[in-house]
Structures are given as C-alpha cells and as structure tokens.
Amino acid sequence: MDLTYDERGSGEAVVLGHSFLCSGEMWREQVEPLAAEYRVVNVDYRGHGASGHATAPFTLSDMVRDVVGVLDKLGIERAVWAGLSVGGMVSLRAALEAPERVAALILIDTDGGPEVTRTRLKYAGMGVIARAGGMRLLRNAIVKRMFGATTRRTNPALVREWSQRFLDMHVPSALNMLAAVTGRSDLLPKLASVRVPALVVVGKEDASLPPPRSKRLAEALPNSTLVEIAGAGHLSALERPAEVTAAMLDFLRNRGGEAVRTS
C-alpha cells in the first residue's frame, strides 16, 4: 500500500509512526528539532491522515510492510523506528519481523503485550456505537482515553483541536485499525531477542496504556531506557512536546552506552 509521508533533514533515518485516530501531524513539535540532526520520515498510516481510507481488514504486520515499503522507496536500509501507541506496536513488530531494517527503537505510550479482555470488550462496544452513529457519540470517551487530566484541565484548545480530528476520522478505517490493535499478539516472550537500543516513554497519566505496561515493556527489552513524563496522558508527544522531544534527542545522541532507567 502506498502511504503518504513527509521527509525532512539528513543523516541517520528516523521513521515516525503515530497513534490511532491521529496522523503524522501528531509529531509537529518533534519534526523540526529531529530534522536538524536526522533524516526524518513522518508517515501517515493506512486509513489515517492523507494516506486514504482503509476499507479492508489489516494487521499490524501489514503496517510493518507498509513502512518498509516507504523506506525501500527512499533507499533507506536501516532506520530508528519511533512510534506512539499503535506506532510503537508497529515498531516492535518491525524489530522482530525485519530486524535488519531497525537500528533502534523509540516506543512511546505503547505495549508489547496483548489487549486485555476487559478493554477489548469495551472497544468492541465503542465500535458498535461508531458504526451506528459515527465518532461524535464517542467524543468524551475518546478524549479521556487520549489526553491526561492535566492536559484536559490546562490546555483545552489542544483538546478541542484534536477532538475535531477524531470526529472527522473515516469510521471504517478507524474500525479496521481498532481491530488490528485489539487483536494483536503477545510479543513479550519474544522481546529478549531484540538487542538494539530502545527508549520507552510513557505519560504518567496515560489511561489507555498505563505506565505499568511501559515498565513491563522496558523490562522485557534487554537494552532499554524508561522515561516517564509528568502531566502527560496517552498523546504525550502533543501534551508535553518539549519533554518528549528532549527524551528522544537525548536517546538518539547517546544510545549505545549503558542504559539508565529513570522515572
């Protein structure tokens, strides 16, 4: 599948993967600082952003192949794969399914395990509502899953902006992505084989994939650094952009040394 992407900068390649219901615009505060030192490839996943609708079912492994196709088109053999939420899930699968294409991992507000049954059932119910009445009926529930309490209280303009983006999402594309995410396999037993450096970042107020998921993920990766971001929920790159950008740049500049876990 052909994906829309933006390419900026030069040097080592960093490919960015966004969250469910978002697009590459989610990385707007990170792109320029990263592109000052790296070749940044900012991808819109299938069914999201400008990549067009995704009307047929697909898997997270299909999304890995989509991104590899973009890298092939650009002549990039290896890249740092950076992803938030589903973007992190895709990046983890790339490290297992196409390890020769992965130089390092940046995994933000994501999970290496399967979806828990309770959440899968909750999302299934939300899918029924979306099919019947569109995304508008789910606005409040989505906002609480995506943004932390601090952001909802202190940055209502950001919440309003992205709420509208969520509401504008093509419902069949969103439901196909949701099925891919909730049907994901458990990677945790396999992650000991991932030897590349990994940064794991999580917002302390993440209600969708809470910090214990990221701590579990960091423990499963042999060469990982864990950073928690205060005052951020699931979309930490938008909610606390300066802190997330700083963590990403620090990792990119200094990886290869001893991993230090911080909180």
XYZ file of N, CA and C in Angstrom:
789
model
N 0.835 -1.194 0.000
C 0.000 0.000 0.000
C 0.874 1.250 0.000
N 0.538 2.228 -0.821
C 1.258 3.497 -0.853
C 0.793 4.379 0.300
N 1.744 4.857 1.083
C 1.439 5.743 2.193
C 1.928 7.152 1.885
N 1.218 8.122 2.418
C 1.683 9.498 2.356
C 2.693 9.714 3.480
N 3.754 10.441 3.163
C 4.769 10.700 4.178
C 5.436 12.030 3.882
N 6.093 12.569 4.897
C 6.873 13.797 4.778
C 8.314 13.454 5.143
N 9.251 13.963 4.374
C 10.671 13.694 4.623
C 11.407 15.009 4.807
N 12.185 15.088 5.888
C 12.956 16.302 6.153
C 14.300 15.939 6.772
N 15.279 16.810 6.582
C 16.568 16.635 7.208
C 17.459 15.655 6.483
N 18.620 15.397 7.094
C 19.593 14.475 6.521
C 20.326 13.774 7.652
N 21.027 12.718 7.285
C 21.747 11.938 8.284
C 21.060 10.608 8.534
N 21.254 10.068 9.715
C 20.621 8.795 10.053
C 19.108 8.939 9.996
N 18.437 7.922 9.466
C 16.987 7.986 9.282
C 16.248 7.659 10.574
N 15.212 8.438 10.847
C 14.273 8.189 11.942
C 12.884 8.181 11.325
N 12.184 7.060 11.427
C 10.835 6.967 10.871
C 9.834 7.066 12.017
N 8.848 7.953 11.862
C 7.871 8.237 12.905
C 6.542 7.559 12.600
N 5.955 6.924 13.609
C 4.646 6.289 13.483
C 3.703 6.832 14.544
N 2.540 7.275 14.131
C 1.616 7.988 15.014
C 0.627 7.055 15.712
N -0.203 7.648 16.535
C -1.234 6.934 17.299
C -2.475 6.660 16.449
N -3.268 5.750 16.912
C -4.625 5.514 16.415
C -5.412 6.829 16.443
N -6.183 7.074 15.387
C -7.029 8.264 15.228
C -6.242 9.545 14.991
N -4.941 9.443 14.797
C -4.118 10.627 14.573
C -3.507 10.573 13.172
N -2.428 11.282 12.975
C -1.692 11.316 11.704
C -0.286 11.806 12.013
N 0.522 11.960 10.983
C 1.860 12.486 11.198
C 1.871 13.873 11.809
N 0.747 14.584 11.731
C 0.633 15.895 12.361
C 0.839 15.815 13.869
N 0.632 14.630 14.435
C 0.849 14.433 15.858
C 2.282 14.753 16.276
N 3.224 14.614 15.331
C 4.643 14.826 15.610
C 5.092 16.249 15.277
N 4.182 17.179 15.149
C 4.533 18.503 14.634
C 5.567 19.227 15.483
N 5.585 18.967 16.790
C 6.554 19.638 17.658
C 7.905 18.930 17.665
N 7.942 17.693 17.212
C 9.191 16.932 17.221
C 9.939 16.996 15.887
N 9.225 17.183 14.785
C 9.841 17.018 13.466
C 11.017 17.963 13.259
N 10.829 19.246 13.488
C 11.903 20.198 13.192
C 13.139 19.989 14.078
N 12.981 19.821 15.391
C 14.179 19.549 16.199
C 14.900 18.265 15.774
N 14.143 17.231 15.427
C 14.773 15.998 14.978
C 15.450 16.180 13.626
N 14.784 16.895 12.724
C 15.311 17.068 11.366
C 16.561 17.934 11.334
N 16.823 18.674 12.390
C 18.062 19.446 12.453
C 19.287 18.544 12.525
N 19.082 17.278 12.939
C 20.207 16.360 13.098
C 20.016 15.033 12.370
N 18.774 14.712 11.979
C 18.484 13.400 11.422
C 17.593 13.514 10.190
N 17.544 12.444 9.430
C 16.640 12.359 8.283
C 15.315 11.797 8.798
N 14.303 12.625 8.868
C 13.039 12.269 9.495
C 12.014 11.905 8.423
N 11.450 10.718 8.553
C 10.392 10.251 7.652
C 9.129 10.114 8.492
N 8.178 10.981 8.274
C 6.960 11.063 9.080
C 5.802 10.496 8.272
N 5.317 9.342 8.671
C 4.376 8.551 7.872
C 2.947 8.714 8.370
N 2.000 8.807 7.440
C 0.577 8.642 7.762
C 0.217 7.179 7.507
N -0.199 6.468 8.545
C -0.567 5.067 8.369
C -1.800 4.902 7.489
N -1.985 3.708 6.979
C -3.156 3.425 6.143
C -4.441 3.761 6.908
N -5.343 4.432 6.196
C -6.608 4.832 6.797
C -6.544 6.095 7.627
N -5.375 6.694 7.747
C -5.189 7.866 8.598
C -4.518 8.988 7.817
N -4.773 10.214 8.260
C -4.142 11.358 7.631
C -4.439 11.431 6.151
N -3.403 11.658 5.357
C -3.559 11.798 3.911
C -3.328 10.504 3.147
N -3.189 9.390 3.856
C -2.921 8.123 3.180
C -4.167 7.457 2.610
N -5.307 8.049 2.808
C -6.519 7.499 2.213
C -7.186 6.477 3.104
N -8.370 6.067 2.700
C -9.177 5.162 3.504
C -8.641 3.736 3.451
N -8.893 3.004 4.514
C -8.520 1.587 4.608
C -9.801 0.799 4.846
N -10.396 0.326 3.768
C -11.716 -0.298 3.856
C -11.661 -1.806 4.045
N -10.483 -2.417 3.947
C -10.337 -3.859 4.136
C -9.576 -4.120 5.435
N -9.856 -5.231 6.097
C -9.125 -5.553 7.327
C -7.622 -5.670 7.074
N -6.834 -5.362 8.101
C -5.382 -5.490 8.003
C -4.828 -5.768 9.387
N -3.544 -6.086 9.456
C -2.893 -6.420 10.715
C -1.741 -5.446 10.972
N -1.211 -5.497 12.173
C -0.046 -4.683 12.494
C 1.156 -5.099 11.657
N 1.251 -6.372 11.318
C 2.344 -6.823 10.442
C 2.205 -6.247 9.043
N 0.966 -6.080 8.569
C 0.759 -5.392 7.290
C 1.291 -3.969 7.371
N 1.115 -3.343 8.513
C 1.589 -1.972 8.681
C 3.119 -1.908 8.691
N 3.761 -2.930 9.257
C 5.220 -3.005 9.168
C 5.648 -3.022 7.704
N 4.997 -3.866 6.912
C 5.352 -3.954 5.491
C 5.083 -2.635 4.764
N 4.028 -1.930 5.159
C 3.765 -0.613 4.579
C 4.951 0.323 4.793
N 5.443 0.366 6.021
C 6.538 1.283 6.341
C 7.833 0.846 5.662
N 8.085 -0.456 5.637
C 9.265 -0.955 4.922
C 9.203 -0.535 3.452
N 8.000 -0.541 2.887
C 7.844 -0.087 1.512
C 8.238 1.367 1.336
N 7.888 2.201 2.302
C 8.297 3.610 2.253
C 9.820 3.718 2.330
N 10.435 2.981 3.249
C 11.887 3.022 3.382
C 12.562 2.535 2.100
N 12.012 1.489 1.494
C 12.559 0.995 0.229
C 12.499 2.083 -0.844
N 11.369 2.756 -0.911
C 11.186 3.814 -1.908
C 12.216 4.921 -1.731
N 12.595 5.185 -0.488
C 13.547 6.250 -0.183
C 14.993 5.762 -0.167
N 15.197 4.471 -0.386
C 16.545 3.931 -0.378
C 17.170 3.854 0.997
N 16.350 3.699 2.026
C 16.832 3.639 3.407
C 16.885 2.176 3.852
N 18.075 1.697 4.165
C 18.237 0.307 4.583
C 17.839 0.088 6.037
N 18.291 0.988 6.913
C 18.003 0.862 8.346
C 17.588 2.213 8.887
N 16.699 2.185 9.859
C 16.229 3.418 10.467
C 15.968 3.184 11.944
N 15.971 4.256 12.693
C 15.405 4.234 14.037
C 13.891 4.296 13.872
N 13.179 3.339 14.445
C 11.721 3.313 14.363
C 11.167 3.912 15.653
N 10.458 5.027 15.506
C 9.860 5.713 16.656
C 8.351 5.700 16.496
N 7.648 5.230 17.514
C 6.199 5.157 17.392
C 5.498 5.380 18.713
N 4.328 6.012 18.628
C 3.489 6.235 19.795
C 2.236 5.394 19.669
N 1.896 4.664 20.727
C 0.709 3.801 20.749
C 0.802 2.736 19.663
N -0.103 2.739 18.689
C -0.010 1.737 17.626
C 1.302 1.879 16.864
N 1.839 3.102 16.792
C 3.137 3.284 16.153
C 4.232 2.508 16.856
N 4.164 2.447 18.174
C 5.120 1.640 18.920
C 4.912 0.154 18.701
N 3.663 -0.261 18.600
C 3.371 -1.670 18.340
C 3.909 -2.096 16.976
N 3.782 -1.227 15.997
C 4.340 -1.500 14.672
C 5.863 -1.561 14.748
N 6.464 -0.642 15.476
C 7.925 -0.607 15.588
C 8.461 -1.871 16.252
N 7.796 -2.329 17.310
C 8.212 -3.575 17.962
C 8.155 -4.751 16.995
N 7.099 -4.814 16.202
C 6.983 -5.914 15.242
C 8.029 -5.815 14.148
N 8.388 -4.603 13.779
C 9.475 -4.442 12.805
C 10.778 -5.015 13.359
N 11.037 -4.788 14.646
C 12.269 -5.289 15.251
C 12.327 -6.808 15.256
N 11.171 -7.458 15.272
C 11.112 -8.920 15.264
C 10.990 -9.494 13.856
N 10.256 -8.815 12.992
C 9.954 -9.355 11.670
C 10.926 -8.890 10.587
N 11.543 -7.734 10.802
C 12.512 -7.204 9.834
C 13.665 -6.554 10.596
N 14.358 -7.326 11.432
C 15.363 -6.724 12.322
C 16.491 -6.026 11.583
N 16.760 -6.447 10.377
C 17.828 -5.813 9.609
C 17.486 -4.377 9.215
N 16.205 -3.995 9.353
C 15.773 -2.643 8.999
C 15.700 -1.711 10.201
N 15.999 -2.226 11.395
C 15.792 -1.461 12.633
C 17.127 -1.217 13.326
N 17.481 0.069 13.469
C 18.724 0.438 14.136
C 18.523 0.680 15.626
N 17.340 1.124 16.006
C 16.997 1.401 17.399
C 15.500 1.620 17.460
N 14.970 1.660 18.679
C 13.530 1.803 18.891
C 13.247 2.937 19.860
N 12.225 3.733 19.531
C 11.662 4.710 20.463
C 10.189 4.370 20.597
N 9.783 3.934 21.773
C 8.463 3.346 21.998
C 7.723 4.193 23.030
N 6.718 4.923 22.562
C 6.062 5.921 23.406
C 4.606 5.522 23.669
N 4.220 5.448 24.930
C 2.837 5.147 25.316
C 2.297 3.962 24.520
N 2.993 2.840 24.644
C 2.641 1.671 23.853
C 2.728 0.415 24.715
N 2.648 -0.746 24.088
C 2.542 -2.004 24.830
C 3.083 -3.147 23.984
N 3.789 -4.073 24.639
C 4.263 -5.261 23.955
C 3.372 -6.469 24.165
N 2.404 -6.349 25.059
C 1.528 -7.469 25.353
C 0.243 -7.430 24.550
N -0.634 -8.414 24.760
C -1.923 -8.436 24.070
C -2.906 -7.483 24.731
N -3.993 -7.217 24.045
C -5.051 -6.406 24.655
C -5.742 -7.216 25.740
N -6.009 -6.580 26.870
C -6.709 -7.282 27.943
C -8.179 -7.444 27.563
N -8.793 -8.497 28.041
C -10.160 -8.826 27.636
C -11.139 -7.707 27.946
N -11.027 -7.120 29.124
C -11.949 -6.058 29.509
C -11.895 -4.894 28.523
N -10.689 -4.511 28.137
C -10.540 -3.392 27.204
C -11.015 -3.779 25.817
N -10.746 -5.005 25.416
C -11.205 -5.464 24.103
C -12.730 -5.395 24.008
N -13.397 -5.792 25.071
C -14.862 -5.737 25.081
C -15.354 -4.294 25.068
N -14.665 -3.424 25.813
C -15.047 -2.013 25.829
C -14.912 -1.404 24.441
N -13.802 -1.705 23.766
C -13.595 -1.163 22.421
C -14.576 -1.753 21.424
N -14.947 -3.003 21.617
C -15.948 -3.602 20.733
C -17.274 -2.852 20.856
N -17.643 -2.503 22.083
C -18.864 -1.731 22.284
C -18.777 -0.350 21.669
N -17.616 0.271 21.770
C -17.424 1.581 21.149
C -17.521 1.475 19.629
N -17.034 0.352 19.086
C -17.133 0.141 17.647
C -18.576 0.051 17.173
N -19.405 -0.602 17.965
C -20.828 -0.701 17.625
C -21.452 0.698 17.591
N -21.114 1.499 18.582
C -21.653 2.869 18.638
C -21.173 3.678 17.438
N -19.887 3.548 17.086
C -19.335 4.310 15.961
C -20.004 3.920 14.650
N -20.255 2.630 14.469
C -20.932 2.186 13.240
C -22.337 2.763 13.148
N -22.992 2.835 14.283
C -24.383 3.274 14.286
C -24.525 4.785 14.176
N -23.654 5.528 14.856
C -23.860 6.964 14.924
C -22.651 7.818 14.649
N -21.516 7.204 14.234
C -20.319 7.974 13.961
C -19.504 8.245 15.214
N -18.407 8.942 15.034
C -17.461 9.166 16.116
C -17.965 10.188 17.133
N -18.909 11.028 16.735
C -19.349 12.111 17.617
C -19.900 11.581 18.944
N -20.578 10.451 18.903
C -21.150 9.897 20.123
C -20.083 9.431 21.110
N -18.843 9.274 20.616
C -17.760 8.755 21.448
C -16.771 9.835 21.867
N -17.107 11.079 21.553
C -16.127 12.144 21.760
C -15.568 12.162 23.179
N -16.408 12.213 24.179
C -15.936 12.336 25.557
C -15.101 11.132 25.982
N -15.546 9.952 25.582
C -14.803 8.742 25.939
C -13.424 8.735 25.288
N -13.360 9.159 24.030
C -12.074 9.182 23.325
C -11.142 10.204 23.947
N -11.656 11.374 24.255
C -10.828 12.420 24.852
C -10.201 11.942 26.150
N -10.970 11.264 26.985
C -10.437 10.778 28.259
C -9.407 9.674 28.068
N -9.522 8.914 26.974
C -8.533 7.872 26.692
C -7.249 8.468 26.123
N -7.371 9.584 25.413
C -6.224 10.138 24.696
C -5.443 11.178 25.485
N -6.143 11.990 26.272
C -5.488 13.096 26.968
C -5.535 12.898 28.471
N -4.440 13.246 29.137
C -4.399 13.160 30.580
C -5.230 14.247 31.239
N -5.509 14.056 32.511
C -6.335 15.019 33.251
C -5.697 16.397 33.265
N -4.374 16.453 33.366
C -3.699 17.750 33.385
C -3.925 18.503 32.083
N -3.788 17.833 30.965
C -3.992 18.482 29.668
C -5.437 18.908 29.495
N -6.361 18.064 29.897
C -7.779 18.422 29.754
C -8.113 19.667 30.567
N -7.413 19.835 31.681
C -7.676 20.979 32.549
C -6.942 22.237 32.076
N -5.712 22.096 31.593
C -4.866 23.262 31.352
C -4.715 23.644 29.887
N -5.079 22.755 28.971
C -4.882 23.044 27.547
C -6.133 22.663 26.753
N -7.262 23.312 27.023
C -8.499 22.955 26.328
C -8.435 23.202 24.820
N -7.615 24.145 24.375
C -7.516 24.404 22.940
C -6.943 23.190 22.210
N -5.921 22.573 22.784
C -5.341 21.377 22.180
C -6.362 20.246 22.145
N -7.101 20.083 23.226
C -8.122 19.032 23.294
C -9.210 19.277 22.253
N -9.663 20.525 22.111
C -10.692 20.841 21.114
C -10.191 20.552 19.699
N -8.960 20.959 19.428
C -8.404 20.745 18.089
C -8.403 19.267 17.722
N -7.870 18.445 18.615
C -7.747 17.028 18.276
C -9.064 16.287 18.418
N -9.960 16.776 19.254
C -11.297 16.188 19.304
C -11.955 16.271 17.939
N -11.816 17.418 17.278
C -12.397 17.566 15.951
C -11.736 16.624 14.954
N -10.436 16.443 15.070
C -9.748 15.500 14.185
C -10.273 14.078 14.407
N -10.497 13.712 15.662
C -11.051 12.382 15.943
C -12.433 12.232 15.302
N -13.255 13.282 15.425
C -14.613 13.228 14.893
C -14.628 13.141 13.373
N -13.620 13.698 12.731
C -13.544 13.689 11.270
C -12.999 12.377 10.707
N -12.575 11.482 11.565
C -11.972 10.223 11.125
C -12.969 9.374 10.352
N -12.509 8.770 9.251
C -13.315 7.844 8.461
C -13.601 6.600 9.303
N -14.862 6.354 9.613
C -15.218 5.321 10.588
C -14.754 3.920 10.169
N -14.980 3.452 8.934
C -14.486 2.113 8.588
C -12.973 1.975 8.743
N -12.220 3.003 8.389
C -10.768 2.949 8.566
C -10.410 2.835 10.044
N -11.097 3.627 10.875
C -10.833 3.579 12.310
C -11.149 2.207 12.885
N -12.233 1.610 12.456
C -12.615 0.308 12.991
C -11.654 -0.785 12.538
N -11.131 -0.689 11.324
C -10.140 -1.673 10.875
C -8.840 -1.535 11.656
N -8.441 -0.309 11.936
C -7.255 -0.111 12.768
C -7.511 -0.610 14.184
N -8.685 -0.337 14.719
C -9.017 -0.796 16.065
C -8.963 -2.316 16.151
N -9.455 -2.995 15.126
C -9.409 -4.462 15.107
C -7.966 -4.957 15.078
N -7.109 -4.281 14.327
C -5.707 -4.676 14.275
C -5.040 -4.520 15.638
N -5.378 -3.436 16.323
C -4.764 -3.154 17.625
C -5.276 -4.122 18.692
N -6.587 -4.287 18.770
C -7.144 -5.129 19.843
C -6.894 -6.613 19.597
N -6.630 -6.990 18.361
C -6.336 -8.384 18.047
C -4.857 -8.720 18.048
N -4.033 -7.812 18.547
C -2.579 -8.008 18.492
C -2.129 -9.187 19.342
N -1.032 -9.785 18.934
C -0.456 -10.916 19.654
C 0.459 -10.428 20.780
N 0.820 -11.348 21.640
C 1.688 -11.057 22.772
C 3.144 -11.185 22.325
N 3.864 -10.076 22.334
C 5.270 -10.100 21.925
C 6.235 -10.246 23.100
N 5.754 -10.084 24.313
C 6.653 -10.018 25.464
C 7.613 -11.214 25.558
N 7.164 -12.452 25.310
C 8.111 -13.575 25.413
C 9.205 -13.555 24.349
N 9.015 -12.772 23.300
C 9.975 -12.745 22.192
C 10.971 -11.598 22.280
N 10.739 -10.645 23.157
C 11.499 -9.409 23.111
C 12.930 -9.538 23.621
N 13.258 -10.630 24.283
C 14.645 -10.838 24.706
C 15.590 -10.918 23.520
N 15.045 -11.213 22.346
C 15.885 -11.318 21.145
C 16.148 -9.964 20.497
N 15.496 -8.928 20.970
C 15.672 -7.586 20.398
C 16.850 -6.929 21.108
N 17.965 -6.829 20.423
C 19.190 -6.353 21.057
C 19.487 -4.883 20.799
N 18.737 -4.250 19.894
C 19.028 -2.843 19.588
C 18.636 -1.967 20.774
N 19.261 -0.798 20.906
C 18.875 0.119 21.990
C 17.414 0.540 21.846
N 16.744 0.676 22.974
C 15.324 1.051 22.966
C 15.062 2.088 24.048
N 14.319 3.116 23.665
C 13.811 4.095 24.621
C 12.323 3.850 24.791
N 11.879 3.710 26.025
C 10.457 3.545 26.342
C 10.016 4.783 27.111
N 9.009 5.468 26.588
C 8.499 6.703 27.188
C 7.016 6.517 27.476
N 6.558 7.024 28.613
C 5.133 6.927 28.931
C 4.689 8.144 29.731
N 3.505 8.654 29.397
C 2.893 9.696 30.202
C 2.367 9.118 31.504
N 2.654 9.775 32.593
C 2.233 9.245 33.891
C 0.713 9.200 34.047
N -0.015 9.958 33.190
C -1.474 9.980 33.261
C -2.111 9.214 32.101
N -1.354 8.355 31.465
C -1.887 7.597 30.331
C -2.961 6.620 30.819
N -4.205 6.833 30.381
C -5.312 5.963 30.774
C -5.518 4.828 29.781
N -5.011 4.956 28.568
C -5.191 3.912 27.564
C -4.204 2.768 27.753
N -2.943 3.118 27.917
C -1.875 2.129 28.153
C -1.048 2.641 29.326
N -1.497 2.379 30.543
C -0.906 2.996 31.733
C 0.565 2.650 31.929
N 1.262 3.431 32.754
C 2.692 3.229 32.960
C 3.130 1.803 33.278
N 2.369 0.993 34.028
C 2.839 -0.379 34.248
C 3.066 -1.164 32.955
N 2.318 -0.847 31.899
C 2.552 -1.525 30.609
C 3.924 -1.159 30.057
N 4.272 0.120 30.148
C 5.577 0.543 29.643
C 6.710 0.001 30.508
N 6.508 -0.047 31.814
C 7.529 -0.629 32.691
C 7.749 -2.098 32.352
N 6.666 -2.815 32.115
C 6.764 -4.229 31.720
C 7.503 -4.369 30.395
N 7.207 -3.461 29.462
C 7.861 -3.488 28.161
C 9.357 -3.221 28.303
N 9.719 -2.211 29.082
C 11.128 -1.889 29.273
C 11.880 -3.051 29.918
N 11.237 -3.731 30.844
C 11.873 -4.878 31.490
C 12.080 -6.035 30.526
N 11.227 -6.155 29.519
C 11.327 -7.255 28.554
C 12.391 -6.998 27.494
N 12.763 -5.749 27.294
C 13.764 -5.395 26.283
C 15.145 -5.344 26.938
N 16.126 -6.067 26.410
C 17.424 -6.175 27.087
C 18.213 -4.881 27.178
N 18.009 -3.952 26.254
C 18.831 -2.740 26.202
C 17.914 -1.522 26.159
N 17.218 -1.280 27.260
C 16.169 -0.255 27.252
C 16.393 0.809 28.321
N 15.823 1.978 28.037
C 15.778 3.096 28.969
C 14.308 3.485 29.127
N 13.865 3.673 30.351
C 12.481 4.053 30.613
C 12.419 5.490 31.117
N 11.563 6.289 30.501
C 11.352 7.681 30.916
C 9.863 7.908 31.098
N 9.465 8.428 32.241
C 8.078 8.789 32.494
C 7.917 10.301 32.417
N 6.825 10.739 31.796
C 6.576 12.152 31.579
C 5.430 12.610 32.471
N 5.717 13.492 33.413
C 4.688 14.004 34.311
C 3.717 14.899 33.553
N 2.446 14.853 33.943
C 1.442 15.734 33.366
C 1.005 15.361 31.970
N 1.354 14.164 31.502
C 1.002 13.732 30.150
C 0.146 12.480 30.204
N -0.787 12.399 29.261
C -1.588 11.204 29.094
C -1.079 10.378 27.929
N -2.016 9.816 27.152
C -1.643 8.892 26.077
C -0.922 9.595 24.933
N -1.327 10.789 24.588
C -0.703 11.522 23.480
C 0.384 12.445 24.015
N 1.345 11.851 24.672
C 2.365 12.643 25.370
C 3.172 13.529 24.432
N 3.369 13.118 23.188
C 4.139 13.937 22.251
C 3.446 15.264 21.961
N 2.122 15.280 22.067
C 1.355 16.513 21.915
C 1.195 17.247 23.241
N 1.023 16.493 24.306
C 0.710 17.102 25.602
C 1.930 17.739 26.268
N 3.063 17.067 26.156
C 4.318 17.557 26.745
C 5.420 17.452 25.681
N 5.286 18.247 24.610
C 6.194 18.088 23.468
C 7.658 18.342 23.805
N 7.932 19.342 24.623
C 9.328 19.652 24.934
C 10.002 18.485 25.650
N 9.306 17.905 26.618
C 9.876 16.801 27.380
C 10.068 15.563 26.509
N 9.100 15.274 25.656
C 9.218 14.106 24.784
C 10.330 14.310 23.768
N 10.396 15.496 23.170
C 11.461 15.776 22.213
C 12.832 15.658 22.864
N 12.968 16.186 24.061
C 14.254 16.111 24.762
C 14.652 14.664 25.029
N 13.685 13.845 25.435
C 13.984 12.441 25.691
C 14.415 11.733 24.408
N 13.732 12.029 23.301
C 14.072 11.409 22.025
C 15.472 11.809 21.573
N 15.775 13.103 21.637
C 17.078 13.571 21.186
C 18.199 13.053 22.081
N 17.981 13.034 23.369
C 18.993 12.509 24.283
C 19.301 11.050 23.968
N 18.253 10.282 23.713
C 18.452 8.875 23.365
C 19.189 8.735 22.046
N 18.760 9.466 21.035
C 19.376 9.350 19.716
C 20.849 9.729 19.744
N 21.186 10.737 20.509
C 22.574 11.196 20.570
C 23.470 10.286 21.404
N 22.891 9.624 22.393
C 23.715 8.930 23.387
C 23.508 7.431 23.440
N 22.660 6.866 22.599
C 22.423 5.420 22.657
C 23.711 4.669 22.351
N 23.741 3.475 22.821
C 24.947 2.664 22.632
C 25.728 2.527 23.925
N 25.506 3.488 24.834
C 26.119 3.372 26.150
C 25.247 2.549 27.076
N 25.569 2.564 28.324
C 24.788 1.816 29.303
C 23.413 2.437 29.475
N 22.392 1.601 29.434
C 21.026 2.099 29.608
C 20.784 2.451 31.066
N 20.198 3.586 31.294
C 19.873 4.028 32.645
C 18.375 4.206 32.745
N 17.717 3.544 33.661
C 16.281 3.643 33.825
C 15.967 4.814 34.742
N 15.058 5.673 34.289
C 14.685 6.837 35.088
C 13.183 6.900 35.213
N 12.705 7.646 36.187
C 11.265 7.808 36.349
C 10.967 9.230 36.788
